[in-house]
Amino acid sequence: MNIHEYQARAILRDHGIPVPEGFVAETPGEVRRAAEEIGAQVVVKAQVHAGGRGKAGGVKLASTPAEAQELAGAILGMEIKGHAVRKVLVGPAETIASEAYVGIVLDRAQQADAVMVSPAGGVDIEEVAATNPAAIMTRRIDPRYGLFDHQAGELGRFLYPEAEKAKQARSAAAILQKLYEAYLGSGATLAEINPLIVNGAGEVLAIDAKMNIDDNALFRLPQIEALRDPEAEDPAETAARAAGLSYVRLDGNIGCCVNGAGLAMATMDLVKHYGGEPANFLDIGGSSNPAKVVAALELITADSAVSSVLFNIFGGITRCDDVARGIVQATDSFDLQIPITIRLTGTNQAEGLAILARRGFQALSDMDGAVRAAVELGG
Ligand code: GDP
Ligand code: MN
């Protein structure tokens, strides 16, 4: 799950990280009143689940409340990387003496969380990694002990190596340890401050905050789950969650409906192997009832890019006859214009195939052949 900058800022603030104050607003009038309250130059920032807002024109400085109101009018109508801007954050504009990057991310290869810092902040960290990897320092966090003081100190000094910046180095070290607490306490897989600035008064401050939350941690963190903004999420993924399906939308045209995450991954690999592009990842789960299959087919076909649907069902706990009934119900309840290829094998296979055959569907039992056929039908 993604959360907005203003929500991530609040989490960082709760953990003692210095973050400038901020107001959330949904109309230009509210922005004007917030700017009047602040009584100084302000920054107006689009709140969307996307990075690179600055480059896209979604972060602007305003000298007067009237200017803030006018800028907010423009930003509130914008779309950034496909996300409509519905809220903005208004805060006092900081003077920036330097911009650094600090982030904590789950590093699967290291099987641990990793801290990354760079004095070359403000820009995409991927770009720094590609063009100037020496400007990034990474340290693995031992989950048993957390971030050690000596690691935090070393990272802080890497950001502010000059003797006269010892104070900033110490502040950065303390911020990193608090950031790790915030990351752990929120079930995050990413917590990033870019930029972490030194302001005109020499203080180290977080003026941007980004957190990604592990969906599988939400069941034990109701206060984090409450930060979900359904309006900012992909409607298809919201519908999938409501139906109990694991769905991720992708760019291709072959709609995939599979039982089991592993088989779903293998199916996507095979689609690509035969020259196709999967339109989605979709796992209907272990014990599929017909209603789930109907919901799955609705989801897949709501994506206008889908030109061929592939069912790949290996019945274990999932019963082939349930899936077949779901396909029949779905094709009865809405007029399907797209070719369907069905591979159905395993528990209650004979019953499943019979149900489908009565409706004129020819199901295959071989995965390879089914994927090839679906890719061909997709054009
Ligand atoms: P992002 O582009 O989505 O990562 O949004 P950021 O919050 O990082 O803002 C982008 C850039 O705008 C920053 O790197 C800063 O250079 C600039 N910026 C943001 N807030 C302020 C501010 O308070 N004062 C000044 N002078 N610049 C700011
Ligand atoms: Mn940023």
CSV table of C-alpha atoms and ligand atoms in Angstrom, one decimal:
chain,number,residue,atom,x,y,z
A,1,MET,CA,0.0,0.0,0.0
A,2,ASN,CA,1.2,3.5,-0.8
A,3,ILE,CA,0.5,6.5,1.5
A,4,HIS,CA,0.7,10.2,0.8
A,5,GLU,CA,3.6,12.5,1.7
A,6,TYR,CA,1.6,14.3,4.4
A,7,GLN,CA,0.8,11.0,6.0
A,8,ALA,CA,4.4,9.8,5.9
A,9,ARG,CA,5.5,13.2,7.3
A,10,ALA,CA,3.2,12.7,10.3
A,11,ILE,CA,4.7,9.2,10.9
A,12,LEU,CA,8.2,10.7,10.8
A,13,ARG,CA,7.2,13.5,13.1
A,14,ASP,CA,5.7,11.1,15.6
A,15,HIS,CA,9.1,9.4,15.7
A,16,GLY,CA,10.9,12.6,16.4
A,17,ILE,CA,12.3,13.5,13.0
A,18,PRO,CA,12.3,17.2,12.3
A,19,VAL,CA,9.7,17.9,9.6
A,20,PRO,CA,8.3,21.4,8.9
A,21,GLU,CA,4.6,22.0,9.7
A,22,GLY,CA,2.1,21.5,7.0
A,23,PHE,CA,-1.6,21.8,6.2
A,24,VAL,CA,-3.6,19.5,3.8
A,25,ALA,CA,-6.0,21.3,1.5
A,26,GLU,CA,-8.5,20.3,-1.2
A,27,THR,CA,-9.4,23.7,-2.5
A,28,PRO,CA,-7.5,26.8,-3.5
A,29,GLY,CA,-9.4,28.8,-0.9
A,30,GLU,CA,-8.1,26.4,1.9
A,31,VAL,CA,-4.6,26.9,0.5
A,32,ARG,CA,-4.9,30.6,0.7
A,33,ARG,CA,-6.1,30.5,4.4
A,34,ALA,CA,-3.2,28.1,5.2
A,35,ALA,CA,-0.7,30.5,3.6
A,36,GLU,CA,-2.2,33.4,5.6
A,37,GLU,CA,-1.8,31.4,8.7
A,38,ILE,CA,1.8,30.5,7.9
A,39,GLY,CA,2.5,34.2,7.1
A,40,ALA,CA,5.6,33.6,5.0
A,41,GLN,CA,6.7,32.2,1.7
A,42,VAL,CA,5.0,28.8,1.3
A,43,VAL,CA,5.5,25.6,-0.7
A,44,VAL,CA,2.4,24.0,-2.3
A,45,LYS,CA,2.9,20.3,-3.1
A,46,ALA,CA,0.6,17.8,-5.0
A,47,GLN,CA,-0.3,14.8,-2.9
A,48,VAL,CA,-0.3,11.8,-5.2
A,49,HIS,CA,1.1,8.3,-5.0
A,50,ALA,CA,3.9,9.1,-7.4
A,51,GLY,CA,7.4,10.5,-7.2
A,52,GLY,CA,8.9,13.2,-9.5
A,53,ARG,CA,6.2,15.7,-8.6
A,54,GLY,CA,8.7,18.6,-8.7
A,55,LYS,CA,9.7,17.8,-12.3
A,56,ALA,CA,6.1,17.5,-13.3
A,57,GLY,CA,5.2,20.9,-11.9
A,58,GLY,CA,3.5,19.6,-8.8
A,59,VAL,CA,5.7,21.4,-6.3
A,60,LYS,CA,5.7,25.3,-6.3
A,61,LEU,CA,6.8,28.1,-4.1
A,62,ALA,CA,4.5,31.1,-3.5
A,63,SER,CA,5.4,34.5,-2.0
A,64,THR,CA,1.9,35.6,-1.1
A,65,PRO,CA,-1.4,33.9,-0.1
A,66,ALA,CA,-2.9,35.1,-3.4
A,67,GLU,CA,-0.1,33.5,-5.4
A,68,ALA,CA,-0.4,30.2,-3.3
A,69,GLN,CA,-4.2,30.2,-4.1
A,70,GLU,CA,-3.5,30.6,-7.8
A,71,LEU,CA,-0.8,27.9,-7.9
A,72,ALA,CA,-3.0,25.6,-5.9
A,73,GLY,CA,-5.8,26.1,-8.6
A,74,ALA,CA,-3.4,24.8,-11.2
A,75,ILE,CA,-1.9,21.9,-9.2
A,76,LEU,CA,-5.3,20.7,-8.0
A,77,GLY,CA,-6.4,20.1,-11.6
A,78,MET,CA,-3.2,18.3,-12.7
A,79,GLU,CA,-2.6,14.7,-13.4
A,80,ILE,CA,0.9,13.4,-12.5
A,81,LYS,CA,1.9,10.0,-14.0
A,82,GLY,CA,-1.8,9.1,-14.4
A,83,HIS,CA,-2.7,10.2,-10.8
A,84,ALA,CA,-5.3,13.0,-10.5
A,85,VAL,CA,-4.3,15.5,-7.8
A,86,ARG,CA,-7.1,15.9,-5.3
A,87,LYS,CA,-5.1,17.2,-2.3
A,88,VAL,CA,-2.1,19.5,-1.7
A,89,LEU,CA,0.2,20.0,1.2
A,90,VAL,CA,1.0,23.6,2.2
A,91,GLY,CA,3.9,24.4,4.4
A,92,PRO,CA,6.5,27.1,5.0
A,93,ALA,CA,9.1,27.2,2.2
A,94,GLU,CA,12.5,26.3,3.6
A,95,THR,CA,15.7,27.8,2.4
A,96,ILE,CA,17.9,25.0,1.1
A,97,ALA,CA,21.6,25.1,1.7
A,98,SER,CA,22.1,21.4,0.6
A,99,GLU,CA,20.0,18.4,-0.4
A,100,ALA,CA,20.8,14.8,0.6
A,101,TYR,CA,19.0,11.5,0.1
A,102,VAL,CA,18.3,9.0,2.9
A,103,GLY,CA,16.3,5.9,2.6
A,104,ILE,CA,15.6,2.5,4.1
A,105,VAL,CA,14.5,-0.3,1.9
A,106,LEU,CA,13.9,-4.0,2.2
A,107,ASP,CA,16.8,-5.6,0.3
A,108,ARG,CA,15.6,-9.1,-0.7
A,109,ALA,CA,19.1,-10.1,-2.0
A,110,GLN,CA,20.6,-9.3,1.4
A,111,GLN,CA,17.7,-10.7,3.3
A,112,ALA,CA,17.7,-7.6,5.4
A,113,ASP,CA,16.7,-4.0,5.5
A,114,ALA,CA,19.4,-1.6,4.0
A,115,VAL,CA,20.0,2.0,4.7
A,116,MET,CA,21.1,4.1,1.7
A,117,VAL,CA,22.4,7.6,1.9
A,118,SER,CA,23.8,10.1,-0.6
A,119,PRO,CA,24.9,13.7,-0.4
A,120,ALA,CA,23.6,14.0,-4.0
A,121,GLY,CA,20.0,14.3,-3.0
A,122,GLY,CA,17.0,16.0,-4.5
A,123,VAL,CA,17.3,14.0,-7.8
A,124,ASP,CA,16.2,10.4,-8.5
A,125,ILE,CA,18.4,8.0,-6.5
A,126,GLU,CA,18.3,5.5,-9.4
A,127,GLU,CA,20.0,8.2,-11.5
A,128,VAL,CA,22.7,8.7,-8.9
A,129,ALA,CA,23.2,4.9,-8.7
A,130,ALA,CA,23.6,4.7,-12.5
A,131,THR,CA,25.9,7.7,-13.0
A,132,ASN,CA,27.8,8.1,-9.7
A,133,PRO,CA,27.5,5.0,-7.6
A,134,ALA,CA,30.4,6.3,-5.4
A,135,ALA,CA,28.1,9.0,-4.1
A,136,ILE,CA,25.9,6.4,-2.4
A,137,MET,CA,26.7,4.6,0.9
A,138,THR,CA,24.7,1.5,1.8
A,139,ARG,CA,24.7,-0.4,5.1
A,140,ARG,CA,22.8,-3.6,5.9
A,141,ILE,CA,20.8,-3.5,9.1
A,142,ASP,CA,21.1,-6.6,11.3
A,143,PRO,CA,17.4,-7.2,12.3
A,144,ARG,CA,18.5,-8.5,15.7
A,145,TYR,CA,20.1,-5.2,16.7
A,146,GLY,CA,18.7,-2.5,14.5
A,147,LEU,CA,20.9,0.2,13.1
A,148,PHE,CA,24.0,0.4,15.2
A,149,ASP,CA,25.3,3.8,16.5
A,150,HIS,CA,28.6,3.3,14.7
A,151,GLN,CA,26.7,2.7,11.4
A,152,ALA,CA,24.5,5.7,11.8
A,153,GLY,CA,27.6,7.8,12.7
A,154,GLU,CA,29.4,6.6,9.6
A,155,LEU,CA,26.4,7.3,7.4
A,156,GLY,CA,26.0,10.8,8.9
A,157,ARG,CA,29.7,11.6,8.3
A,158,PHE,CA,29.4,10.4,4.7
A,159,LEU,CA,26.6,12.9,4.1
A,160,TYR,CA,28.4,15.8,5.9
A,161,PRO,CA,32.1,15.0,6.0
A,162,GLU,CA,33.4,18.6,6.6
A,163,ALA,CA,34.7,19.2,10.1
A,164,GLU,CA,32.5,22.2,10.5
A,165,LYS,CA,29.4,20.1,9.7
A,166,ALA,CA,29.8,17.7,12.7
A,167,LYS,CA,26.6,18.9,14.1
A,168,GLN,CA,24.7,18.1,10.9
A,169,ALA,CA,26.4,14.7,10.7
A,170,ARG,CA,25.1,13.9,14.2
A,171,SER,CA,21.6,15.1,13.4
A,172,ALA,CA,21.6,12.9,10.3
A,173,ALA,CA,22.7,9.9,12.3
A,174,ALA,CA,19.9,10.4,14.8
A,175,ILE,CA,17.4,10.9,12.0
A,176,LEU,CA,18.5,7.6,10.4
A,177,GLN,CA,17.9,5.7,13.7
A,178,LYS,CA,14.5,7.3,14.0
A,179,LEU,CA,13.7,6.6,10.4
A,180,TYR,CA,14.4,2.9,11.0
A,181,GLU,CA,12.0,2.9,14.0
A,182,ALA,CA,9.3,4.6,11.8
A,183,TYR,CA,10.0,2.0,9.1
A,184,LEU,CA,9.7,-0.9,11.4
A,185,GLY,CA,6.7,0.4,13.3
A,186,SER,CA,4.7,1.0,10.1
A,187,GLY,CA,5.4,-2.3,8.4
A,188,ALA,CA,7.1,-0.4,5.6
A,189,THR,CA,9.2,-1.9,2.8
A,190,LEU,CA,10.5,1.6,1.9
A,191,ALA,CA,10.9,4.8,3.9
A,192,GLU,CA,12.7,7.6,2.0
A,193,ILE,CA,13.5,11.2,2.7
A,194,ASN,CA,14.5,13.0,-0.5
A,195,PRO,CA,15.6,15.6,0.1
A,196,LEU,CA,16.9,15.7,3.6
A,197,ILE,CA,18.0,19.3,3.7
A,198,VAL,CA,20.2,21.7,5.6
A,199,ASN,CA,18.3,24.9,5.9
A,200,GLY,CA,19.4,28.5,6.2
A,201,ALA,CA,19.7,28.1,10.0
A,202,GLY,CA,21.9,25.0,9.6
A,203,GLU,CA,19.2,22.6,10.7
A,204,VAL,CA,18.8,19.2,9.2
A,205,LEU,CA,15.1,18.7,8.1
A,206,ALA,CA,13.0,16.2,6.1
A,207,ILE,CA,11.1,18.2,3.5
A,208,ASP,CA,9.8,15.2,1.5
A,209,ALA,CA,8.7,11.7,2.8
A,210,LYS,CA,7.8,8.6,1.0
A,211,MET,CA,6.7,5.3,2.5
A,212,ASN,CA,5.5,2.0,0.9
A,213,ILE,CA,3.7,-0.3,3.3
A,214,ASP,CA,3.8,-4.1,3.1
A,215,ASP,CA,0.2,-5.2,2.5
A,216,ASN,CA,0.8,-8.3,4.5
A,217,ALA,CA,1.6,-6.2,7.6
A,218,LEU,CA,-1.7,-4.3,7.6
A,219,PHE,CA,-3.7,-6.9,9.5
A,220,ARG,CA,-1.7,-6.1,12.6
A,221,LEU,CA,-1.5,-2.3,12.0
A,222,PRO,CA,-5.1,-0.9,11.9
A,223,GLN,CA,-3.7,2.7,12.4
A,224,ILE,CA,-1.7,2.3,9.2
A,225,GLU,CA,-4.5,0.6,7.3
A,226,ALA,CA,-6.6,3.6,8.1
A,227,LEU,CA,-4.3,5.8,6.0
A,228,ARG,CA,-5.5,4.0,2.9
A,229,ASP,CA,-6.8,6.5,0.3
A,230,PRO,CA,-9.1,4.4,-2.0
A,231,GLU,CA,-9.5,7.5,-4.3
A,232,ALA,CA,-5.8,7.5,-5.1
A,233,GLU,CA,-5.6,3.7,-5.8
A,234,ASP,CA,-6.2,1.8,-9.0
A,235,PRO,CA,-10.0,1.0,-9.0
A,236,ALA,CA,-9.3,-2.5,-10.4
A,237,GLU,CA,-7.0,-3.3,-7.5
A,238,THR,CA,-9.6,-2.0,-5.0
A,239,ALA,CA,-12.2,-4.2,-6.6
A,240,ALA,CA,-9.9,-7.2,-6.5
A,241,ARG,CA,-9.2,-6.7,-2.8
A,242,ALA,CA,-12.9,-6.5,-2.1
A,243,ALA,CA,-13.4,-9.8,-4.0
A,244,GLY,CA,-10.5,-11.5,-2.2
A,245,LEU,CA,-8.4,-11.8,-5.3
A,246,SER,CA,-4.6,-10.9,-5.7
A,247,TYR,CA,-4.5,-8.8,-8.8
A,248,VAL,CA,-1.8,-6.6,-10.3
A,249,ARG,CA,-2.4,-4.8,-13.5
A,250,LEU,CA,0.3,-4.9,-16.2
A,251,ASP,CA,0.8,-3.4,-19.6
A,252,GLY,CA,0.0,-6.4,-22.0
A,253,ASN,CA,-3.1,-7.8,-23.7
A,254,ILE,CA,-3.3,-11.4,-22.4
A,255,GLY,CA,-5.6,-11.5,-19.4
A,256,CYS,CA,-4.5,-14.2,-17.0
A,257,CYS,CA,-6.8,-16.0,-14.5
A,258,VAL,CA,-4.8,-18.5,-12.5
A,259,ASN,CA,-5.1,-20.3,-9.2
A,260,GLY,CA,-2.0,-20.0,-7.0
A,261,ALA,CA,0.6,-17.3,-7.0
A,262,GLY,CA,3.4,-19.7,-8.2
A,263,LEU,CA,1.3,-21.0,-11.2
A,264,ALA,CA,0.3,-17.4,-12.0
A,265,MET,CA,4.0,-16.4,-12.2
A,266,ALA,CA,4.8,-19.4,-14.3
A,267,THR,CA,1.9,-18.6,-16.6
A,268,MET,CA,3.1,-15.1,-17.1
A,269,ASP,CA,6.6,-16.4,-17.9
A,270,LEU,CA,5.2,-18.8,-20.5
A,271,VAL,CA,3.0,-16.0,-22.1
A,272,LYS,CA,6.2,-14.0,-22.5
A,273,HIS,CA,8.1,-17.1,-23.8
A,274,TYR,CA,5.5,-17.5,-26.6
A,275,GLY,CA,5.8,-13.8,-27.6
A,276,GLY,CA,2.8,-12.4,-25.7
A,277,GLU,CA,2.5,-9.8,-22.9
A,278,PRO,CA,0.5,-10.6,-19.8
A,279,ALA,CA,-2.2,-7.9,-19.0
A,280,ASN,CA,-2.2,-8.8,-15.3
A,281,PHE,CA,-1.2,-11.1,-12.5
A,282,LEU,CA,-4.2,-12.7,-11.0
A,283,ASP,CA,-4.4,-15.4,-8.4
A,284,ILE,CA,-8.0,-16.5,-7.6
A,285,GLY,CA,-6.7,-18.3,-4.5
A,286,GLY,CA,-6.9,-21.8,-3.3
A,287,SER,CA,-10.5,-22.5,-2.7
A,288,SER,CA,-12.3,-20.8,-5.6
A,289,ASN,CA,-16.0,-20.5,-5.5
A,290,PRO,CA,-17.9,-19.6,-8.7
A,291,ALA,CA,-18.5,-16.0,-7.5
A,292,LYS,CA,-14.7,-15.4,-7.3
A,293,VAL,CA,-14.3,-16.5,-10.9
A,294,VAL,CA,-17.1,-14.2,-12.0
A,295,ALA,CA,-15.4,-11.3,-10.2
A,296,ALA,CA,-12.0,-12.2,-11.8
A,297,LEU,CA,-13.4,-12.3,-15.3
A,298,GLU,CA,-15.1,-8.9,-14.7
A,299,LEU,CA,-11.8,-7.4,-13.6
A,300,ILE,CA,-9.8,-8.8,-16.4
A,301,THR,CA,-12.3,-7.8,-19.1
A,302,ALA,CA,-12.7,-4.3,-17.7
A,303,ASP,CA,-9.2,-3.6,-19.0
A,304,SER,CA,-9.7,-2.5,-22.6
A,305,ALA,CA,-6.2,-3.6,-23.5
A,306,VAL,CA,-7.2,-7.3,-23.0
A,307,SER,CA,-7.7,-9.1,-26.3
A,308,SER,CA,-7.5,-12.7,-25.1
A,309,VAL,CA,-8.3,-14.3,-21.8
A,310,LEU,CA,-6.4,-17.3,-20.5
A,311,PHE,CA,-7.6,-19.5,-17.6
A,312,ASN,CA,-4.9,-21.7,-16.2
A,313,ILE,CA,-6.3,-23.9,-13.4
A,314,PHE,CA,-4.5,-26.7,-11.7
A,315,GLY,CA,-7.1,-28.2,-9.4
A,316,GLY,CA,-5.9,-29.2,-6.0
A,317,ILE,CA,-8.0,-27.6,-3.3
A,318,THR,CA,-9.5,-25.6,-6.1
A,319,ARG,CA,-12.1,-27.8,-7.8
A,320,CYS,CA,-12.3,-27.7,-11.6
A,321,ASP,CA,-16.1,-28.0,-11.5
A,322,ASP,CA,-16.3,-24.8,-9.3
A,323,VAL,CA,-14.2,-22.9,-11.8
A,324,ALA,CA,-16.2,-24.2,-14.7
A,325,ARG,CA,-19.4,-23.1,-13.1
A,326,GLY,CA,-17.8,-19.7,-12.5
A,327,ILE,CA,-16.9,-19.4,-16.1
A,328,VAL,CA,-20.4,-20.3,-17.2
A,329,GLN,CA,-22.0,-17.9,-14.7
A,330,ALA,CA,-19.7,-15.1,-15.9
A,331,THR,CA,-20.2,-15.7,-19.6
A,332,ASP,CA,-24.0,-15.8,-18.9
A,333,SER,CA,-24.0,-12.6,-16.9
A,334,PHE,CA,-22.1,-10.4,-19.3
A,335,ASP,CA,-21.6,-10.5,-23.0
A,336,LEU,CA,-18.0,-11.5,-23.5
A,337,GLN,CA,-16.5,-10.2,-26.7
A,338,ILE,CA,-13.1,-11.7,-26.2
A,339,PRO,CA,-11.8,-15.2,-26.9
A,340,ILE,CA,-11.2,-17.4,-23.9
A,341,THR,CA,-8.7,-20.2,-23.7
A,342,ILE,CA,-9.2,-22.6,-20.8
A,343,ARG,CA,-6.7,-25.0,-19.3
A,344,LEU,CA,-8.4,-27.1,-16.6
A,345,THR,CA,-6.8,-30.1,-14.9
A,346,GLY,CA,-6.8,-31.8,-11.5
A,347,THR,CA,-9.6,-32.3,-8.9
A,348,ASN,CA,-13.0,-32.9,-10.5
A,349,GLN,CA,-11.6,-32.4,-14.0
A,350,ALA,CA,-14.1,-34.6,-15.7
A,351,GLU,CA,-17.1,-32.7,-14.1
A,352,GLY,CA,-15.5,-29.4,-15.0
A,353,LEU,CA,-14.9,-30.3,-18.6
A,354,ALA,CA,-18.5,-31.6,-18.9
A,355,ILE,CA,-19.9,-28.4,-17.6
A,356,LEU,CA,-17.8,-26.4,-20.1
A,357,ALA,CA,-18.5,-28.7,-23.0
A,358,ARG,CA,-22.3,-28.2,-22.5
A,359,ARG,CA,-21.7,-24.5,-23.2
A,360,GLY,CA,-19.4,-25.2,-26.2
A,361,PHE,CA,-16.1,-24.5,-24.5
A,362,GLN,CA,-13.3,-26.8,-25.4
A,363,ALA,CA,-11.0,-26.8,-22.4
A,364,LEU,CA,-7.4,-28.0,-22.7
A,365,SER,CA,-5.4,-30.0,-20.2
A,366,ASP,CA,-2.0,-29.0,-21.4
A,367,MET,CA,-0.6,-25.7,-20.1
A,368,ASP,CA,1.9,-25.2,-22.9
A,369,GLY,CA,-0.7,-25.6,-25.6
A,370,ALA,CA,-3.2,-23.3,-23.8
A,371,VAL,CA,-0.8,-20.5,-23.4
A,372,ARG,CA,0.3,-20.7,-27.1
A,373,ALA,CA,-3.4,-20.7,-28.2
A,374,ALA,CA,-4.2,-17.7,-26.0
A,375,VAL,CA,-1.2,-15.7,-27.3
A,376,GLU,CA,-2.2,-16.5,-30.9
A,377,LEU,CA,-5.8,-15.4,-30.3
A,378,GLY,CA,-4.6,-12.2,-28.7
A,379,GLY,CA,-3.2,-11.1,-32.0
B,1,GDP,P1,9.3,15.1,-5.6
B,1,GDP,O1,9.7,15.8,-6.8
B,1,GDP,O2,8.0,14.4,-5.8
B,1,GDP,O3,10.3,14.2,-5.0
B,1,GDP,O4,9.0,16.3,-4.5
B,1,GDP,P2,9.9,17.0,-3.4
B,1,GDP,O5,9.1,17.2,-2.2
B,1,GDP,O6,11.2,16.3,-3.2
B,1,GDP,O7,10.2,18.4,-4.1
B,1,GDP,C1,10.9,18.5,-5.2
B,1,GDP,C2,12.0,19.6,-5.1
B,1,GDP,O8,11.3,20.9,-4.8
B,1,GDP,C3,12.9,19.4,-4.0
B,1,GDP,O9,14.0,18.6,-4.3
B,1,GDP,C4,13.4,20.9,-3.7
B,1,GDP,O10,14.4,21.2,-4.6
B,1,GDP,C5,12.1,21.7,-4.1
B,1,GDP,N1,11.4,22.1,-2.8
B,1,GDP,C6,10.5,21.3,-2.1
B,1,GDP,N2,10.2,22.0,-1.0
B,1,GDP,C7,10.9,23.1,-0.9
B,1,GDP,C8,11.0,24.2,0.0
B,1,GDP,O11,10.4,24.3,1.0
B,1,GDP,N3,11.8,25.2,-0.3
B,1,GDP,C9,12.6,25.2,-1.5
B,1,GDP,N4,13.4,26.2,-1.7
B,1,GDP,N5,12.5,24.2,-2.4
B,1,GDP,C10,11.7,23.2,-2.1
B,2,MN,MN,11.4,14.1,-3.3
